[in-house]
Amino acid sequence: MIQLEGIAARAGVLNGVDLAVAPGEHVVLMGGNGSGKTTLLLLIAALERADAGSVRVDGLDPFDATSTIEVRRRVGFVQQRPDDQIVATSVADDVAFGPENLGLPRAELQARVDEALQLTGLNGLEGREPHTLSGGQKQRLVIAGALAMRPAYLLLDEPTSQLDPAGRADVLAVLARAKADGCGILQVTHSMDEARRADRIVILHDGRIAFDGTPDALELRREQFAQWGIDTGLAPIQRVPYAGDDPARLSATDVSVTYRVGDIQVPALRRANLTVSAGDFVVVRGATGSGKSTLLNCLAGLLTPDAGTLTLDGQALTARSTRGRVGLIFQDPESQLFAETVLDDVAYGPRNLGADKQQAADAAQSALKRVGLDPERFGMLSPFRLSGGQARRVAIAGIISMQPQFILADEPTSALDPAGRDTVRALLAAMTEHAGVLVVTHNPEQFADVATATYRLVDGVLQ
Amino acid sequence: MKTIAAFGMYLPGNSFLHRADPRTKLVGAFILIVALFCTTALPVIVASLAVLLAVMLAARIPPGWIFRALRPIVLIVLFTLVVNAVRLSPLAFSWTGFLRGLAFSIRLIDVMLLSTMVTLTTSPVALTDGLTAMMRPLRTLRVPVDDIAMMLSIALRFIPTISQEAQIIIKAQTARGANFSTGSLFARLRAWTVVLVPLLVQLFRRADTLALAMESRCYTGQGRTRLRVLTMRTGDWATLVVIVAAAVTIAVL
C-alpha cells in the first residue's frame, strides 16, 4: 500500500494531500499545469523530499536512508519522454540496468530481462539499439526496465503524451497486464479516454485533492472540470475567411522521395499529389514514420524530391522561393527557441529576411499578439522560463512573424495540456485569414471543424 | 537519392573477426603495429599486406569498404613515394629511394588496414567494453573505472539521438531563414548559435530526466553486476599466440 498523509511540498504546491494506492489498483492522477502531479510521483519514488507529512510505501519510509533503495526497487518510475530515460546501448542491456544496480547474479539478470521483455512484447528486439525503436517501443522499453525490478507499484508521468495512437495502445495494454499481475498503478494523464480505464481518478487542485472517486462519479462533476483544469473535450474552433485578394497556391505533383540506408532503399514518399491554396485548412492524417516529415520538408523547400514537381504560385518551388513564404512549424517547435528574449526569438525570421531592427520588432510584436501573448508582458522574458503552452505559442509566433503565405505544422498540439491544445487549435484556425494552412496530425478530429480537405498518409502514400 | 551516412565505421556482421573478443583485436592490432614499425624489409611488409587483405576478405569485408578506409591516406602515400624517389639537385629518379618510399607507404597502409579491421568489426559498445575491461586493473590505483565506463556508455547511447536532434534544429532554423554557409567566418560561427543554444538547453533537460531515471532504478555507482561480460575463449588465446608469433617474425626479419 502507498500511503500519503498531510503532504506539503515545494513551498505550497502541495499543501495537505492524503492519498492511498493499493496493490493491483489503477489510479489516475489529473489536474492543471503546475498542480503538483509530477511532484507527488517524485515523493513516492524516493526522488524528492516532502516539506511536511508522511510517505509510506508498504510501510517503508522513502527517506529513511536504510530503506530508500528498497522503496525505489518497489516503485517503478516512468517519465514523459522515453528517449531520455534509456540508459544503455541495447534493449537487453537497458532492461538489465536496474537489476544490475541491485547486484543480482548474471543468471538472474538474464531471467529478469527475458521476463520483462516478454511482458512488454519486446522479445526478439534484445540486440536493437534504442534509437532505432519507434516511440511506443521506446516507452515500452522504459516500462520493461521498471518491471525488471519486479516492482509492487508503477508510477507513470504522462507516459503516452508523446506517442501516436498505435504506440499509445501498446503502452496501455502493457499497463493493463501489469495491473492484472497485481502491480499498483498511479498514472498522470490529461486524456479522459485513458482516465476512464482506471479504478479511481484523483484530481489535484490548489495543492489538495479536489476529487477522489470512480470515473462514473467524476462524470457527475462535469461543471467543475474547467475550474480543475482538466479536459472538457475539444472546444469548437472557427476558420477565419481569407482576407487577401490573391489566392496563392502551393502544390505537389507526383512527388517521390527515396532514402538509402546502407544498401537498402526506403521509399518515404510515393507519387504524392496535394494542393493548398491561400485560405485552405488542409489536414493530413499521418503517424510517425508515414513519410510526414519528408512531405513537409519537400513543401517547405528543405528537401529536393527524387521525382515529381513542386510549385509555389505556378513557379518551380526552390529553397530560395520558399524563404519567408512557406513557414514550417516542426513538432515540439519550442525546443528550437534560442534567444535571450521572446521578442528577439520571434524577430529572428524577419531579421533573416532582411527586415531592419524596427521592422523586425514590429513584426514580432504583431505575431505575438496574434498568438494571444501580450508583447508588453512576454516580450522581454526569457523563452526558457515559459510554460509548455506559452513556449509553443512563442515558437509559432516565430513562424508567422515572417508573414508566410503558407503555414505547415507537424503535430502542433502534441504534448500540450487541454487548455494549451485548444489555444493552439484556435490560433491555427485563425491563420487562414492570411495564409493557407496544412496540418499533419495523428488526431485529425481536432481539426474536423475547420478542415477544407483531409488526406491520409500511410507508408508514403498520400490519399 | 539521399544517402544516410552510417555512424562511425562499424560494419555489422557475424564473421570470426566480429565474434572475437574486442580485447584480442585491440591488443593484437597494437602488437602488430609495433612490430611493423620495427622492420623496413619490403618483402615482409608486402607479405603482411597480402595476409591482412586475405584476412579482411575472409571476414567478408566488402573491398569497397577497404578502399574507403584508405582514402584519407592516399595523399600521404603519394607524397611519401615522390619525396623518397625523387632526388633534387641534380633532379633524378632514385631506385633505392623509391623502394624505401614504397616500404614506408605500404607499412602505412598496413597500419591503416589493421586499425580499420578493428573498427569495422567491433561495435562501439564492444570497443568500450573491451577498453574498460582492460582498464580494470587501474581500480587498485583508485581510478574510477566503473564511472568512466558508465559515462562512455551513456555517451554512445546519446550520440545518435542528439545528432538526430541537431539535424532537426538545423532544418527548423533554415526554415526561419538561417544561413549557415555564407558570410565571414565570424558571421558563420554566430549563425550556429541558433543551433547550439537549443541543443544545449535540450541536453540539460535530457540530463535531468536521465538522472531521475537512473536514480529511480537504484543506480548508486556501486555494487553493480553486469549482464554482458566479456570472456576470452580458447580461440581468442590461440589468435593472440599466432599474432605474437607473427609479430616476432616481422620484427626479426
XYZ file of C-alpha atoms in Angstrom:
716
model
C 0.000 0.000 0.000
C 1.214 3.513 -0.853
C 0.047 5.938 1.849
C 0.441 9.709 1.856
C -0.706 11.755 4.830
C -0.775 15.535 5.143
C 1.824 16.030 2.412
C 3.171 19.534 1.789
C 5.905 20.075 -0.800
C 7.609 22.696 -2.989
C 6.581 25.570 -0.782
C 2.837 25.141 -1.051
C 2.427 23.499 -4.476
C 1.171 20.524 -2.490
C -0.499 21.502 0.733
C -2.221 18.773 2.723
C -2.507 15.778 0.393
C -3.827 12.434 1.649
C -3.796 9.554 -0.809
C -3.661 5.757 -0.792
C -2.935 3.363 -3.678
C -3.373 -0.389 -3.154
C -1.552 -3.173 -4.999
C -3.447 -4.176 -8.131
C -5.284 -0.851 -8.222
C -5.148 1.557 -11.197
C -5.366 5.168 -10.077
C -5.222 8.099 -12.486
C -3.973 11.464 -11.275
C -5.243 14.572 -13.081
C -5.032 18.319 -12.661
C -3.961 21.503 -14.424
C -0.391 22.554 -15.158
C 1.610 23.191 -12.009
C -0.892 21.399 -9.778
C 1.921 19.212 -8.424
C 1.152 15.891 -10.127
C 4.785 15.189 -11.009
C 5.968 16.315 -7.566
C 3.617 13.813 -5.957
C 5.131 10.982 -8.012
C 8.688 12.084 -7.146
C 7.843 11.998 -3.437
C 6.574 8.419 -3.624
C 9.506 7.267 -5.787
C 12.014 8.487 -3.166
C 13.355 11.111 -5.586
C 12.250 14.224 -3.713
C 11.629 15.093 -0.082
C 8.341 16.435 1.282
C 8.293 19.628 3.370
C 5.820 18.038 5.774
C 3.665 14.940 6.130
C 4.456 11.272 5.810
C 5.008 8.975 2.839
C 4.913 5.206 3.309
C 5.419 2.527 0.673
C 4.424 -0.851 2.094
C 5.233 0.640 5.490
C 8.709 1.848 4.415
C 9.778 5.470 4.683
C 11.480 6.561 1.411
C 13.715 8.971 3.310
C 14.962 6.633 5.904
C 18.436 6.058 4.420
C 18.195 2.321 5.079
C 15.017 1.908 3.018
C 15.485 4.393 0.142
C 16.869 1.791 -2.255
C 14.183 -0.754 -1.338
C 11.467 1.862 -1.941
C 12.996 2.693 -5.336
C 13.024 -1.002 -6.194
C 9.378 -1.396 -5.208
C 8.304 1.708 -7.115
C 8.932 1.880 -10.862
C 9.001 5.423 -12.243
C 8.288 6.212 -15.900
C 8.500 9.749 -17.271
C 7.084 11.511 -20.295
C 9.910 11.373 -22.842
C 11.071 7.817 -23.459
C 14.227 8.884 -25.296
C 15.769 10.496 -22.240
C 15.170 7.601 -19.879
C 17.016 4.908 -21.799
C 20.478 4.453 -20.375
C 22.127 1.627 -22.265
C 23.114 0.987 -25.858
C 20.984 -2.090 -26.464
C 17.464 -3.149 -25.490
C 18.617 -6.069 -23.317
C 21.300 -4.019 -21.568
C 18.836 -1.280 -20.781
C 16.309 -3.650 -19.229
C 19.148 -5.167 -17.197
C 20.301 -1.768 -15.876
C 18.107 -1.753 -12.736
C 18.760 -5.377 -11.742
C 22.494 -4.769 -12.376
C 22.340 -1.924 -9.883
C 20.860 -4.335 -7.334
C 23.943 -6.513 -7.803
C 21.980 -9.591 -8.885
C 23.919 -12.579 -10.253
C 24.162 -12.946 -14.015
C 21.739 -15.836 -14.452
C 19.134 -13.840 -12.530
C 19.810 -10.751 -14.696
C 19.120 -12.776 -17.819
C 15.922 -14.206 -16.327
C 14.692 -10.714 -15.383
C 15.437 -9.367 -18.857
C 13.610 -12.218 -20.571
C 10.621 -11.860 -18.274
C 10.323 -8.075 -18.683
C 10.712 -8.214 -22.476
C 8.019 -10.891 -22.622
C 5.647 -8.757 -20.516
C 6.130 -5.728 -22.748
C 6.093 -7.620 -26.044
C 9.638 -6.569 -26.907
C 11.056 -10.090 -27.050
C 13.062 -10.536 -30.225
C 14.443 -6.994 -30.063
C 17.127 -7.733 -27.414
C 20.051 -6.589 -29.538
C 18.439 -3.499 -31.078
C 19.900 -0.064 -30.441
C 17.340 2.112 -28.642
C 17.455 4.965 -31.164
C 16.207 2.615 -33.886
C 12.976 1.859 -31.990
C 9.626 3.618 -32.521
C 8.309 5.955 -29.818
C 5.881 3.343 -28.497
C 8.600 0.681 -28.414
C 10.914 3.052 -26.550
C 8.303 3.769 -23.902
C 7.616 0.037 -23.525
C 11.365 -0.432 -23.124
C 11.352 2.102 -20.282
C 8.449 0.220 -18.663
C 10.302 -3.077 -19.175
C 13.268 -1.557 -17.325
C 10.948 -0.767 -14.418
C 9.230 -4.178 -14.493
C 12.603 -5.954 -14.405
C 12.893 -4.715 -10.818
C 9.713 -6.717 -10.016
C 8.099 -3.582 -8.582
C 4.948 -3.528 -6.451
C 3.906 -0.194 -7.982
C 4.376 1.676 -11.236
C 4.237 5.474 -11.286
C 3.848 6.939 -14.751
C 4.040 10.625 -15.648
C 2.075 11.184 -18.891
C 3.589 8.051 -20.416
C 1.590 8.270 -23.656
C 1.605 12.001 -24.385
C 4.463 11.736 -26.902
C 3.117 8.668 -28.717
C 0.992 8.056 -31.783
C -2.264 6.030 -31.408
C -0.613 2.653 -32.093
C 2.195 3.295 -29.627
C -0.266 4.546 -27.051
C -2.473 1.448 -27.353
C 0.567 -0.820 -26.884
C 1.643 1.031 -23.744
C -1.866 0.925 -22.268
C -2.053 -2.831 -22.931
C 1.214 -3.314 -21.032
C -0.175 -1.336 -18.092
C -3.369 -3.414 -18.034
C -1.250 -6.538 -17.903
C 0.919 -5.228 -15.069
C -2.212 -4.379 -13.119
C -3.594 -7.880 -13.718
C -0.339 -9.243 -12.294
C -1.003 -7.321 -9.086
C 1.010 -4.166 -9.701
C -0.476 -0.955 -8.286
C -0.527 1.787 -10.943
C -0.538 5.542 -10.408
C -0.688 7.306 -13.765
C -0.710 11.005 -14.578
C -2.587 11.857 -17.753
C -4.552 14.640 -19.421
C -6.526 12.191 -21.506
C -10.099 11.483 -20.378
C -10.100 8.372 -22.566
C -7.238 6.931 -20.571
C -8.631 8.100 -17.242
C -11.864 6.216 -17.843
C -9.943 2.914 -17.775
C -8.858 3.496 -14.172
C -10.423 2.159 -10.979
C -10.162 5.586 -9.409
C -9.487 9.123 -10.575
C -7.827 11.621 -8.259
C -7.820 15.326 -9.081
C -5.241 17.701 -7.657
C -6.274 21.327 -7.394
C -4.909 24.158 -5.269
C -2.413 21.885 -3.547
C -5.068 19.463 -2.345
C -7.134 16.577 -3.570
C -10.302 18.059 -5.033
C -11.829 14.761 -6.110
C -11.173 11.089 -5.414
C -13.622 8.583 -6.845
C -14.640 6.353 -9.739
C -14.737 7.565 -13.364
C -18.550 7.399 -13.222
C -18.665 9.599 -10.135
C -16.379 12.104 -11.894
C -18.816 12.400 -14.813
C -21.372 13.909 -12.389
C -18.994 16.778 -11.575
C -18.520 17.981 -15.161
C -19.289 21.598 -14.314
C -16.099 21.716 -12.230
C -13.768 20.339 -14.935
C -12.788 23.752 -16.259
C -12.019 25.052 -12.782
C -9.857 21.986 -12.082
C -8.004 22.424 -15.351
C -8.973 19.062 -16.788
C -10.199 18.220 -20.259
C -13.717 19.308 -21.130
C -13.427 17.973 -24.677
C -12.400 19.729 -27.849
C -13.520 23.358 -27.789
C -15.247 24.407 -31.043
C -12.950 26.390 -33.355
C -13.641 28.511 -36.420
C -11.791 29.253 -39.597
C -11.401 32.943 -40.442
C -12.240 33.614 -44.114
C -9.311 34.550 -46.341
C -8.942 38.315 -46.422
C -6.360 38.619 -49.200
C -7.193 39.036 -52.861
C -4.505 36.864 -54.392
C -5.162 33.204 -53.660
C -1.635 31.757 -53.907
C -1.211 28.032 -54.438
C 1.290 25.520 -53.110
C 1.173 22.200 -54.869
C 2.909 18.869 -55.232
C 2.505 16.648 -58.280
C 3.691 13.024 -58.299
C 6.370 13.778 -55.706
C 8.540 10.821 -54.688
C 11.447 10.605 -52.256
C 13.596 7.563 -51.541
C 16.186 7.272 -48.786
C 19.146 4.965 -48.969
C 20.254 3.419 -45.702
C 23.353 1.328 -46.368
C 22.347 -0.854 -49.299
C 18.620 -0.729 -48.653
C 16.323 1.735 -50.403
C 13.420 3.023 -48.366
C 10.686 4.887 -50.231
C 9.475 7.670 -47.935
C 7.001 9.288 -50.296
C 5.394 7.718 -53.373
C 3.876 9.923 -56.065
C 2.214 12.339 -53.678
C -0.307 14.856 -55.028
C -1.580 17.727 -52.945
C -2.621 21.353 -53.288
C -3.021 24.034 -50.665
C -4.495 27.416 -51.621
C -4.490 30.537 -49.502
C -7.391 30.341 -47.057
C -7.446 26.497 -47.105
C -7.081 24.395 -43.997
C -5.733 21.050 -45.169
C -5.447 18.212 -42.667
C -3.166 15.244 -43.334
C -3.580 12.271 -41.060
C -0.259 10.549 -40.639
C 1.552 8.553 -37.973
C 5.240 8.723 -37.139
C 7.190 7.045 -39.927
C 4.451 7.546 -42.520
C 6.568 9.979 -44.530
C 5.041 13.094 -42.956
C 8.347 14.830 -42.250
C 9.509 14.104 -45.786
C 6.321 15.608 -47.214
C 6.594 18.742 -45.054
C 10.302 19.194 -45.788
C 9.614 18.968 -49.531
C 6.805 21.536 -49.375
C 8.992 23.888 -47.336
C 11.859 23.654 -49.820
C 14.176 21.911 -47.358
C 14.385 18.715 -49.378
C 14.510 18.194 -53.132
C 12.363 15.264 -54.227
C 13.782 12.496 -56.452
C 10.845 12.786 -58.819
C 7.780 14.952 -59.355
C 7.130 18.686 -59.340
C 6.601 21.171 -56.565
C 5.210 24.571 -57.384
C 4.618 27.751 -55.457
C 2.303 30.160 -57.249
C 2.869 28.342 -60.501
C 6.659 28.737 -60.312
C 9.003 25.847 -59.527
C 9.458 25.632 -55.774
C 13.025 26.059 -54.548
C 14.800 26.611 -51.263
C 15.047 30.285 -52.267
C 11.431 30.784 -53.350
C 10.009 29.288 -50.147
C 12.141 31.525 -47.949
C 9.716 33.515 -45.819
C 6.742 32.416 -47.928
C 6.327 28.893 -46.603
C 6.578 28.648 -42.811
C 7.157 25.237 -41.272
C 6.259 24.578 -37.630
C 8.181 21.476 -36.565
C 6.968 19.024 -33.954
C 7.789 20.381 -30.457
C 8.922 23.700 -32.007
C 9.657 25.176 -28.568
C 12.775 23.014 -28.464
C 14.238 25.310 -31.158
C 13.931 28.539 -29.162
C 17.338 30.098 -28.598
C 17.306 33.858 -27.986
C 17.640 35.772 -24.736
C 14.201 37.305 -25.019
C 10.924 36.183 -26.515
C 10.867 39.260 -28.757
C 14.350 38.556 -30.192
C 13.416 34.954 -30.875
C 10.226 35.847 -32.703
C 12.081 38.578 -34.657
C 14.752 36.117 -35.850
C 12.886 35.099 -39.020
C 12.094 38.673 -40.167
C 15.729 39.698 -39.464
C 16.965 36.868 -41.669
C 14.620 38.038 -44.404
C 16.283 41.444 -44.355
C 13.990 43.485 -42.132
C 15.712 46.215 -40.115
C 15.604 46.156 -36.337
C 12.468 48.242 -36.005
C 10.532 46.406 -38.725
C 11.505 43.047 -37.222
C 10.433 44.151 -33.743
C 7.110 45.370 -35.123
C 6.561 42.097 -36.962
C 7.433 40.162 -33.789
C 5.024 42.198 -31.689
C 2.134 41.726 -34.047
C 2.908 37.996 -34.307
C 2.892 37.686 -30.507
C -0.487 39.422 -30.416
C -1.830 37.000 -32.991
C -0.865 34.012 -30.814
C -2.528 35.694 -27.849
C 0.579 36.739 -25.909
C 0.852 40.362 -24.808
C 4.210 41.663 -26.151
C 4.478 44.110 -23.232
C 4.239 41.286 -20.744
C 6.082 38.466 -22.544
C 8.405 40.262 -24.961
C 11.303 40.729 -22.553
C 11.020 37.348 -20.808
C 13.456 34.525 -21.483
C 11.795 31.946 -23.755
C 13.145 29.257 -21.409
C 11.029 30.492 -18.497
C 7.647 29.962 -20.141
C 5.117 27.183 -19.570
C 4.831 24.481 -22.236
C 1.794 26.054 -23.877
C 3.282 29.563 -23.882
C 6.591 28.333 -25.332
C 4.686 26.552 -28.095
C 2.857 29.773 -28.940
C 6.117 31.749 -28.997
C 7.589 29.195 -31.408
C 4.527 29.517 -33.643
C 4.811 33.321 -33.481
C 8.412 32.867 -34.700
C 6.998 31.405 -37.914
C 4.064 33.750 -38.504
C 6.218 36.835 -37.878
C 7.675 36.158 -41.344
C 4.124 36.583 -42.696
C 4.271 33.422 -44.767
C 1.632 32.714 -47.397
C 1.577 29.103 -46.244
C 1.878 27.636 -42.770
C 2.751 23.956 -42.422
C 2.556 22.363 -38.983
C 3.673 18.948 -37.772
C 1.604 17.671 -34.834
C 1.100 21.207 -33.491
C -0.767 20.201 -30.315
C 1.407 17.279 -29.199
C 2.252 17.060 -25.502
C 0.149 20.095 -24.573
C -2.453 20.128 -21.809
C -6.108 20.525 -22.869
C -6.115 24.315 -22.477
C -2.886 24.681 -24.462
C -4.201 22.325 -27.116
C -7.382 24.341 -27.618
C -5.495 27.643 -27.761
C -3.169 26.333 -30.471
C -6.085 24.821 -32.430
C -7.944 28.132 -32.382
C -4.954 30.217 -33.398
C -4.078 27.904 -36.303
C -7.684 28.092 -37.486
C -7.426 31.895 -37.437
C -4.309 31.755 -39.670
C -6.476 31.115 -42.737
C -7.235 34.833 -42.750
C -3.831 35.485 -44.338
C -2.427 32.108 -45.341
C -3.051 28.568 -46.461
C -2.625 26.106 -43.597
C -1.579 22.455 -43.726
C -1.520 20.398 -40.537
C -0.165 16.868 -40.185
C -1.566 15.051 -37.166
C -2.435 11.567 -35.988
C -5.538 13.000 -34.379
C -7.476 14.752 -37.203
C -10.671 15.061 -35.125
C -9.059 18.103 -33.514
C -9.364 19.997 -36.786
C -12.582 18.473 -38.119
C -14.401 21.806 -37.504
C -12.160 23.735 -39.863
C -10.717 21.276 -42.399
C -11.315 22.170 -46.042
C -9.671 18.942 -47.229
C -8.459 15.815 -45.465
C -5.807 13.392 -46.661
C -4.332 10.226 -45.227
C -0.647 9.434 -45.406
C 0.176 5.753 -44.943
C 3.592 4.266 -45.742
C 4.469 7.148 -48.019
C 1.191 7.004 -49.965
C -0.994 10.089 -49.785
C -4.707 9.524 -50.312
C 18.748 9.802 -53.746
C 19.530 10.792 -50.183
C 22.243 8.708 -48.583
C 22.119 8.487 -44.824
C 25.711 8.273 -43.599
C 26.293 5.296 -41.348
C 27.520 6.497 -37.998
C 31.121 5.533 -37.232
C 32.779 2.971 -39.380
C 31.319 -0.165 -37.842
C 30.103 -2.765 -40.328
C 27.684 -5.139 -38.582
C 28.282 -8.797 -39.305
C 28.969 -12.184 -37.809
C 32.414 -13.166 -39.108
C 35.202 -14.657 -36.991
C 36.590 -11.139 -36.646
C 33.245 -9.830 -35.425
C 32.951 -12.632 -32.892
C 36.470 -12.296 -31.495
C 36.811 -10.656 -28.090
C 37.410 -6.908 -28.507
C 40.464 -7.195 -26.252
C 42.017 -9.757 -28.622
C 41.556 -7.358 -31.512
C 42.785 -4.277 -29.672
C 45.860 -5.939 -28.205
C 46.554 -7.917 -31.384
C 46.407 -4.859 -33.617
C 48.621 -2.915 -31.219
C 51.300 -5.649 -31.141
C 51.324 -5.957 -34.936
C 51.569 -2.192 -35.430
C 54.572 -2.043 -33.103
C 56.167 -4.985 -34.934
C 55.631 -3.332 -38.325
C 57.414 -0.230 -37.127
C 60.425 -2.419 -36.193
C 61.016 -3.504 -39.764
C 61.892 -1.857 -43.063
C 62.132 -5.053 -45.116
C 59.926 -4.561 -48.167
C 59.159 -8.302 -48.694
C 57.938 -8.638 -45.087
C 55.794 -5.532 -45.384
C 54.304 -6.655 -48.694
C 53.659 -10.144 -47.313
C 51.894 -8.559 -44.312
C 49.713 -6.570 -46.699
C 48.755 -9.745 -48.542
C 47.891 -11.543 -45.308
C 45.862 -8.575 -43.991
C 43.868 -8.308 -47.219
C 43.239 -12.054 -47.179
C 42.007 -11.919 -43.587
C 39.723 -8.958 -44.320
C 38.231 -10.639 -47.366
C 37.792 -13.866 -45.395
C 35.870 -11.811 -42.820
C 33.540 -10.734 -45.647
C 34.515 -7.083 -45.523
C 33.488 -5.710 -48.935
C 36.507 -4.449 -50.947
C 34.729 -1.103 -51.307
C 34.922 -0.558 -47.554
C 38.632 -1.409 -47.563
C 39.355 1.216 -50.224
C 37.178 3.749 -48.443
C 39.262 3.251 -45.291
C 42.429 4.021 -47.257
C 41.123 7.161 -48.891
C 42.314 9.553 -46.144
C 45.944 8.466 -46.559
C 46.155 8.471 -50.367
C 47.840 11.891 -50.417
C 50.321 10.998 -47.694
C 51.229 7.780 -49.533
C 51.801 9.587 -52.833
C 53.798 12.309 -51.104
C 55.986 9.709 -49.345
C 56.638 7.942 -52.650
C 57.567 11.114 -54.513
C 59.710 12.591 -51.770
C 61.716 9.391 -51.456
C 62.029 8.530 -55.141
C 62.959 11.966 -56.477
C 66.363 13.352 -55.755
C 66.789 17.091 -56.155
C 69.960 18.754 -57.496
C 70.594 17.121 -59.813
C 66.972 16.177 -60.461
C 66.917 12.389 -60.788
C 64.939 9.289 -60.019
C 66.400 7.144 -57.266
C 65.619 3.447 -57.359
C 66.700 2.795 -53.761
C 64.753 5.836 -52.628
C 61.705 4.557 -54.449
C 61.970 1.173 -52.735
C 62.373 2.871 -49.362
C 59.344 5.055 -50.051
C 57.401 2.003 -51.148
C 58.215 0.242 -47.870
C 57.148 3.307 -45.858
C 53.913 3.681 -47.816
C 52.889 0.064 -47.678
C 53.690 -0.036 -43.999
C 51.372 2.931 -43.538
C 48.690 1.070 -45.480
C 49.262 -1.998 -43.284
C 48.770 0.067 -40.144
C 45.664 1.710 -41.576
C 44.193 -1.655 -42.532
C 44.894 -3.077 -39.080
C 43.069 -0.300 -37.281
C 40.236 -0.366 -39.825
C 39.924 -4.100 -39.291
C 39.297 -3.465 -35.605
C 36.816 -0.605 -36.005
C 34.908 -2.238 -38.875
C 34.323 -5.467 -36.975
C 33.894 -4.148 -33.423
C 30.778 -2.227 -32.448
C 31.402 0.958 -30.451
C 29.770 -0.790 -27.494
C 32.124 -3.774 -27.695
C 35.035 -1.375 -28.132
C 34.244 0.479 -24.885
C 33.553 -2.837 -23.142
C 36.992 -4.025 -24.205
C 38.728 -0.804 -23.203
C 37.084 -0.657 -19.784
C 37.793 -4.350 -19.165
C 41.456 -3.679 -19.867
C 41.344 -0.655 -17.558
C 40.000 -2.724 -14.677
C 43.419 -3.252 -13.015
C 43.585 0.550 -12.611
C 40.847 0.253 -9.988
C 43.538 -0.582 -7.441
C 45.023 2.849 -8.182
C 41.590 4.333 -7.330
C 40.859 5.234 -10.935
C 37.012 5.369 -11.159
C 36.877 2.745 -13.911
C 33.161 1.964 -13.442
C 32.161 5.616 -13.587
C 34.213 6.096 -16.741
C 32.582 3.022 -18.278
C 29.113 4.366 -17.410
C 29.967 7.760 -18.926
C 31.254 6.197 -22.133
C 28.185 4.021 -22.390
C 25.807 6.971 -21.917
C 27.758 8.985 -24.474
C 27.431 6.166 -27.015
C 23.750 5.830 -26.219
C 23.032 9.529 -26.810
C 25.268 10.353 -29.798
C 22.713 9.128 -32.380
C 19.784 10.717 -30.530
C 21.471 14.078 -30.267
C 22.738 14.063 -33.826
C 19.158 13.397 -34.986
C 18.047 16.330 -32.862
C 20.763 18.591 -34.292
C 19.592 17.753 -37.827
C 16.051 18.776 -36.928
C 17.125 22.052 -35.339
C 19.285 22.898 -38.377
C 16.301 22.286 -40.660
C 13.961 24.281 -38.438
C 16.256 27.297 -38.295
C 16.880 27.036 -42.038
C 13.105 27.242 -42.459
C 13.283 30.507 -40.491
C 15.784 31.877 -42.958
C 19.024 30.970 -41.161
C 22.098 30.932 -43.333
C 24.957 28.730 -42.209
C 27.149 28.755 -45.290
C 27.864 32.323 -46.385
C 29.377 35.399 -44.806
C 32.580 35.873 -42.853
C 33.899 33.171 -40.557
C 32.609 35.172 -37.594
C 29.162 35.542 -39.167
C 29.006 31.817 -39.807
C 30.034 30.982 -36.247
C 27.373 33.372 -34.985
C 24.795 31.721 -37.225
C 25.476 28.390 -35.486
C 24.494 29.758 -32.074
C 20.860 29.319 -33.100
C 21.567 25.593 -33.316
C 23.951 25.208 -30.397
C 21.891 27.081 -27.801
C 18.725 24.991 -28.200
C 20.837 21.847 -28.440
C 22.495 22.656 -25.115
C 19.208 23.580 -23.461
C 17.746 20.244 -24.559
C 20.872 18.480 -23.365
C 20.406 19.830 -19.844
C 16.746 18.871 -19.909
C 17.685 15.358 -21.013
C 20.308 15.130 -18.301
C 17.714 15.938 -15.609
C 15.330 13.282 -16.877
C 18.096 10.737 -17.250
C 19.408 11.372 -13.733
C 15.935 10.767 -12.288
C 15.503 7.657 -14.428
C 18.834 6.243 -13.248
C 18.226 7.023 -9.588
C 14.753 5.537 -9.681
C 16.360 2.354 -10.986
C 18.582 2.197 -7.914
C 21.803 3.423 -9.533
C 24.342 4.355 -6.882
C 27.520 3.721 -8.858
C 28.477 0.874 -6.563
C 27.954 -2.860 -6.385
C 26.813 -3.276 -9.963
C 26.845 -6.645 -11.690
C 26.743 -6.882 -15.482
C 24.510 -8.791 -17.871
C 27.131 -8.719 -20.594
C 30.538 -9.992 -19.534
C 33.445 -10.387 -21.936
C 35.021 -13.827 -21.978
C 38.263 -14.724 -23.703
C 37.656 -18.053 -25.431
C 40.279 -20.624 -26.448
C 40.133 -19.227 -29.949
C 40.997 -15.764 -28.632
C 44.068 -17.024 -26.800
C 45.118 -19.068 -29.842
C 44.707 -15.995 -32.053
C 46.843 -13.942 -29.703
C 49.578 -16.611 -29.744
C 49.567 -16.596 -33.555
C 49.680 -12.794 -33.580
C 52.626 -12.668 -31.188
C 54.482 -15.250 -33.293
C 53.757 -13.239 -36.437
C 54.838 -10.040 -34.722
C 58.139 -11.530 -33.623
C 58.753 -12.841 -37.141
C 58.011 -9.438 -38.658
C 60.226 -7.617 -36.189
C 63.160 -10.016 -36.534
C 63.127 -10.244 -40.320
